[in-house]
Coordinates of C-alpha atoms in Angstrom, one line a residue:
Chain A
M1 CA -30.2 19.3 12.7
Q2 CA -29.3 22.0 10.3
P3 CA -25.6 22.6 10.4
Q4 CA -24.9 26.3 11.1
I5 CA -22.0 28.3 9.5
V6 CA -20.8 30.6 12.2
G7 CA -17.8 32.8 11.5
G8 CA -16.4 30.3 8.9
K9 CA -17.0 27.3 11.3
I10 CA -19.5 24.5 11.3
A11 CA -20.0 22.3 14.4
L12 CA -21.5 18.9 13.6
E13 CA -23.4 17.2 16.4
R14 CA -23.2 13.6 15.5
E15 CA -20.9 10.6 16.1
A16 CA -18.0 10.1 13.8
T17 CA -18.3 7.3 11.2
V18 CA -15.4 4.9 10.4
L19 CA -14.9 7.0 7.2
D20 CA -14.6 10.2 9.3
E21 CA -12.1 8.4 11.6
F22 CA -10.1 7.4 8.6
V23 CA -10.0 11.0 7.5
F24 CA -9.1 12.2 11.0
R25 CA -6.1 9.8 11.0
F26 CA -4.9 11.3 7.8
V27 CA -5.5 14.9 8.8
D28 CA -3.7 14.3 12.1
C29 CA -0.5 13.5 10.1
L30 CA -0.9 16.8 8.2
D31 CA -1.6 18.7 11.4
K32 CA 1.4 17.2 13.1
T33 CA 3.6 18.2 10.2
G34 CA 2.0 21.7 10.1
I35 CA 0.9 21.3 6.5
R36 CA -2.1 23.3 5.3
Y37 CA -4.8 21.4 3.5
V38 CA -8.4 21.5 2.3
I39 CA -10.8 18.7 1.7
I40 CA -13.0 19.0 -1.4
S41 CA -15.6 17.1 -3.4
G42 CA -17.6 14.0 -2.5
Y43 CA -16.6 13.6 1.1
V44 CA -17.7 17.1 1.9
A45 CA -21.3 16.1 1.0
I46 CA -21.0 12.9 3.0
L47 CA -19.5 14.7 6.0
F48 CA -22.6 16.9 6.1
G49 CA -25.0 13.9 6.0
R50 CA -25.3 12.6 2.4
S51 CA -25.9 8.9 2.6
R52 CA -23.6 7.5 0.1
G53 CA -20.2 5.9 -0.1
T54 CA -17.0 7.0 -1.8
E55 CA -13.8 5.4 -2.8
D56 CA -11.6 8.4 -2.3
I57 CA -11.3 11.5 -0.2
D58 CA -9.9 14.4 -2.2
I59 CA -7.4 16.6 -0.4
F60 CA -5.3 19.5 -1.6
I61 CA -2.2 20.3 0.4
E62 CA 0.1 23.3 0.2
K63 CA 3.3 22.9 -1.9
I64 CA 6.1 21.7 0.3
G65 CA 9.7 20.7 -0.1
G66 CA 11.5 17.4 0.4
E67 CA 12.3 17.7 4.1
K68 CA 8.7 18.4 5.1
F69 CA 7.3 15.8 2.8
S70 CA 9.7 13.2 4.2
L71 CA 8.4 13.9 7.7
L72 CA 4.8 13.7 6.5
W73 CA 5.7 10.4 4.7
E74 CA 7.1 9.1 7.9
Y75 CA 4.0 9.9 9.9
L76 CA 1.7 8.6 7.2
S77 CA 3.7 5.3 7.0
E78 CA 2.7 4.4 10.6
K79 CA -1.0 4.2 9.6
F80 CA -1.3 4.2 5.8
E81 CA 0.4 2.8 2.7
C82 CA 0.8 4.7 -0.5
V83 CA -1.0 3.0 -3.3
N84 CA 1.0 4.5 -6.2
A85 CA 4.3 5.7 -4.9
F86 CA 6.9 3.6 -3.1
S87 CA 9.1 6.1 -1.4
S88 CA 8.9 9.7 -0.2
K89 CA 11.0 10.7 -3.2
D90 CA 8.6 9.0 -5.7
G91 CA 5.6 10.6 -3.9
L92 CA 7.1 14.1 -4.1
S93 CA 8.0 13.6 -7.7
C94 CA 4.4 12.7 -8.5
L95 CA 3.0 15.6 -6.7
N96 CA 5.4 18.0 -8.4
E97 CA 4.3 16.6 -11.7
G98 CA 0.7 17.2 -10.8
I99 CA 0.0 13.5 -10.3
A100 CA -2.2 12.7 -7.3
I101 CA -0.9 10.1 -4.8
R102 CA -3.2 7.9 -2.9
F103 CA -3.0 6.6 0.7
S104 CA -5.1 3.8 2.1
Q105 CA -5.2 1.7 5.2
P106 CA -2.6 -1.0 4.6
S107 CA -3.8 -3.9 2.4
L108 CA -7.1 -2.1 1.8
P109 CA -7.0 0.1 -1.3
V110 CA -10.5 1.5 -0.7
P111 CA -11.2 4.0 0.6
N112 CA -8.1 6.1 0.0
V113 CA -7.1 9.7 0.4
E114 CA -6.1 11.3 -2.9
V115 CA -3.6 14.0 -2.4
K116 CA -2.6 16.8 -4.7
F117 CA -0.6 19.9 -4.4
V118 CA -2.5 23.2 -4.6
S119 CA -1.6 24.3 -8.1
T120 CA -4.4 26.3 -9.7
P121 CA -6.1 29.6 -8.7
A122 CA -9.3 27.6 -7.9
S123 CA -7.5 25.2 -5.6
E124 CA -5.7 28.2 -3.9
Y125 CA -9.0 29.9 -3.4
S126 CA -10.4 26.7 -1.9
M127 CA -7.6 26.6 0.6
E128 CA -7.6 30.3 1.4
N129 CA -11.3 30.3 2.0
S130 CA -11.8 26.9 3.7
L131 CA -14.3 26.3 6.4
K132 CA -13.5 24.7 9.7
V133 CA -15.8 21.8 10.5
S134 CA -15.7 20.3 14.0
L135 CA -16.9 16.8 14.6
A136 CA -16.4 14.5 17.6
G137 CA -13.6 16.6 19.1
K138 CA -11.7 16.9 15.8
E139 CA -11.4 19.6 13.3
L140 CA -11.4 19.3 9.5
R141 CA -11.0 22.0 6.8
V142 CA -13.3 21.8 3.8
G143 CA -13.6 23.9 0.7
P144 CA -16.1 26.8 0.7
L145 CA -19.5 25.5 0.0
E146 CA -20.4 27.9 -2.9
Q147 CA -17.4 26.7 -4.8
Q148 CA -18.1 23.1 -3.9
V149 CA -21.6 23.3 -5.3
A150 CA -20.4 25.0 -8.5
F151 CA -17.6 22.5 -9.1
K152 CA -20.0 19.6 -8.5
L153 CA -22.2 21.1 -11.2
F154 CA -19.1 21.4 -13.4
L155 CA -18.2 17.8 -12.9
G156 CA -21.7 17.0 -13.9
S157 CA -22.2 13.2 -13.3
E158 CA -25.5 12.1 -11.7
K159 CA -23.8 11.7 -8.4
D160 CA -22.1 15.1 -8.6
L161 CA -25.4 16.9 -9.5
E162 CA -27.0 15.1 -6.5
D163 CA -24.2 16.3 -4.2
A164 CA -24.7 19.8 -5.5
K165 CA -28.4 19.6 -4.9
F166 CA -27.9 18.2 -1.4
L167 CA -25.4 20.9 -0.3
S168 CA -27.4 23.7 -1.9
E169 CA -30.6 22.6 -0.1
L170 CA -29.0 21.8 3.2
F171 CA -27.3 25.2 3.4
A172 CA -30.0 27.0 1.3
E173 CA -30.4 29.9 3.8
Q174 CA -26.7 30.2 4.5
L175 CA -25.0 30.1 1.1
D176 CA -23.9 33.4 -0.4
K177 CA -26.1 33.3 -3.5
Q178 CA -24.2 36.0 -5.3
L179 CA -20.9 34.2 -4.7
L180 CA -22.5 30.9 -5.9
M181 CA -23.7 32.5 -9.1
S182 CA -20.3 34.1 -9.7
W183 CA -18.7 30.6 -9.4
C184 CA -21.3 29.2 -11.7
V185 CA -20.7 31.9 -14.3
R186 CA -16.9 31.2 -14.2
L187 CA -17.5 27.5 -14.5
N188 CA -20.2 27.9 -17.1
T189 CA -22.7 25.9 -14.9
V190 CA -25.5 28.5 -14.6
E191 CA -27.9 26.2 -16.5
K192 CA -27.1 23.3 -14.3
L193 CA -27.7 25.5 -11.2
K194 CA -31.2 26.2 -12.6
L195 CA -31.6 22.5 -13.2
I196 CA -31.1 21.7 -9.6
G197 CA -33.4 24.5 -8.6
A198 CA -30.7 26.5 -6.7
S199 CA -30.5 29.6 -8.8
K200 CA -33.1 31.6 -6.8
Chain B
M1 CA -30.4 -17.7 -29.4
N2 CA -33.4 -15.4 -29.3
E3 CA -33.3 -12.2 -31.4
L4 CA -32.7 -9.1 -29.4
P5 CA -35.6 -6.8 -29.0
E6 CA -35.8 -3.4 -30.8
I7 CA -34.7 -0.6 -28.4
D8 CA -36.5 2.7 -28.5
L9 CA -33.5 5.0 -27.5
E10 CA -35.8 8.0 -27.2
E11 CA -38.0 6.2 -24.8
L12 CA -34.9 5.1 -22.8
E13 CA -33.6 8.7 -22.7
K14 CA -37.0 9.8 -21.5
E15 CA -36.9 7.2 -18.7
K16 CA -33.4 8.2 -17.8
R17 CA -34.4 11.9 -17.5
L18 CA -37.4 10.9 -15.4
N19 CA -35.3 8.8 -13.1
A20 CA -32.8 11.7 -12.7
R21 CA -35.6 14.1 -11.8
Q22 CA -37.0 11.6 -9.3
R23 CA -33.6 11.2 -7.7
M24 CA -33.3 15.0 -7.5
E25 CA -36.7 15.2 -5.8
F26 CA -35.6 12.5 -3.3
V27 CA -32.3 14.3 -2.6
S28 CA -34.3 17.5 -2.0
F29 CA -36.7 15.6 0.3
Y30 CA -33.7 14.0 2.2
A31 CA -31.9 17.3 2.7
S32 CA -35.1 18.9 4.1
W33 CA -35.7 15.9 6.4
L34 CA -32.1 16.1 7.6
K35 CA -32.4 19.8 8.4
K36 CA -35.4 19.0 10.7
A37 CA -34.4 15.7 12.1
P38 CA -33.4 15.4 15.7
V39 CA -29.7 14.7 16.3
G40 CA -30.3 11.3 17.8
S41 CA -32.0 9.9 14.7
I42 CA -29.1 11.1 12.5
N43 CA -26.6 9.3 14.7
K44 CA -28.5 6.1 14.5
S45 CA -29.4 5.8 10.9
Y46 CA -26.7 7.8 9.1
V47 CA -23.7 6.6 11.1
A48 CA -24.9 2.9 10.9
F49 CA -25.4 3.2 7.2
I50 CA -22.0 4.8 6.4
N51 CA -20.2 2.3 8.8
S52 CA -21.9 -0.6 7.0
L53 CA -20.3 0.6 3.7
Y54 CA -16.8 0.1 5.1
P55 CA -16.8 -3.1 7.0
Y56 CA -13.0 -3.6 6.9
L57 CA -12.1 -0.1 7.9
K58 CA -10.6 0.2 11.4
H59 CA -12.9 1.7 14.0
S60 CA -10.2 3.1 16.2
K61 CA -9.9 6.8 16.8
A62 CA -6.9 8.8 15.4

């Protein structure tokens, strides 16, 4: 069951887990509000089959103003509670200051979706070059895999290195090796790329 | 109270590196298995495992 990247899309043929459904519920609110987003980091590895848990799902969203954010807050409030902001105004202030806000199922802080505004060239790249992943009739946008692998190497914990290894092996024949190397050069992770055996 | 044993940090570091290498080998094995495994087997084992990690999460569709 090797996932195939076809024209920037990946179709996954499996059932959705409760974690996927949690992410679907969140992404539905973004879609309803017309807000662009990209999912990055650990959940990407889990989505593609890595057997491990996570406490948070990292999502970048495009920068938006108060009106659109209020609408998003309204939709989210039907199914989630914000762990670290108590009003739409608070939430937007946090995001504008570069502070992530977290949304969880009410009265259950874990797992939660950690939301940040796109604010750096790397996060902009991630959004502009995101991949569409379809699963159980839903669609999610995840960061480009070459960048995901390089960033996981940059983060560098045991779990991150394993995620990088997993993604680089699962998509070994489909990753753009030159692009992966370019990201690793930029992030100074070429040695770690060799360590996980993905530099060939 | 008993005296704590001497710890050979170099030995521990060696063991840590060995464990990390073995974990990497397992991740590699798992990724290869996943690529070849039939869809049905993924559904059963992977989905059940991930679901078991989140017993209190709602199971309703969006």
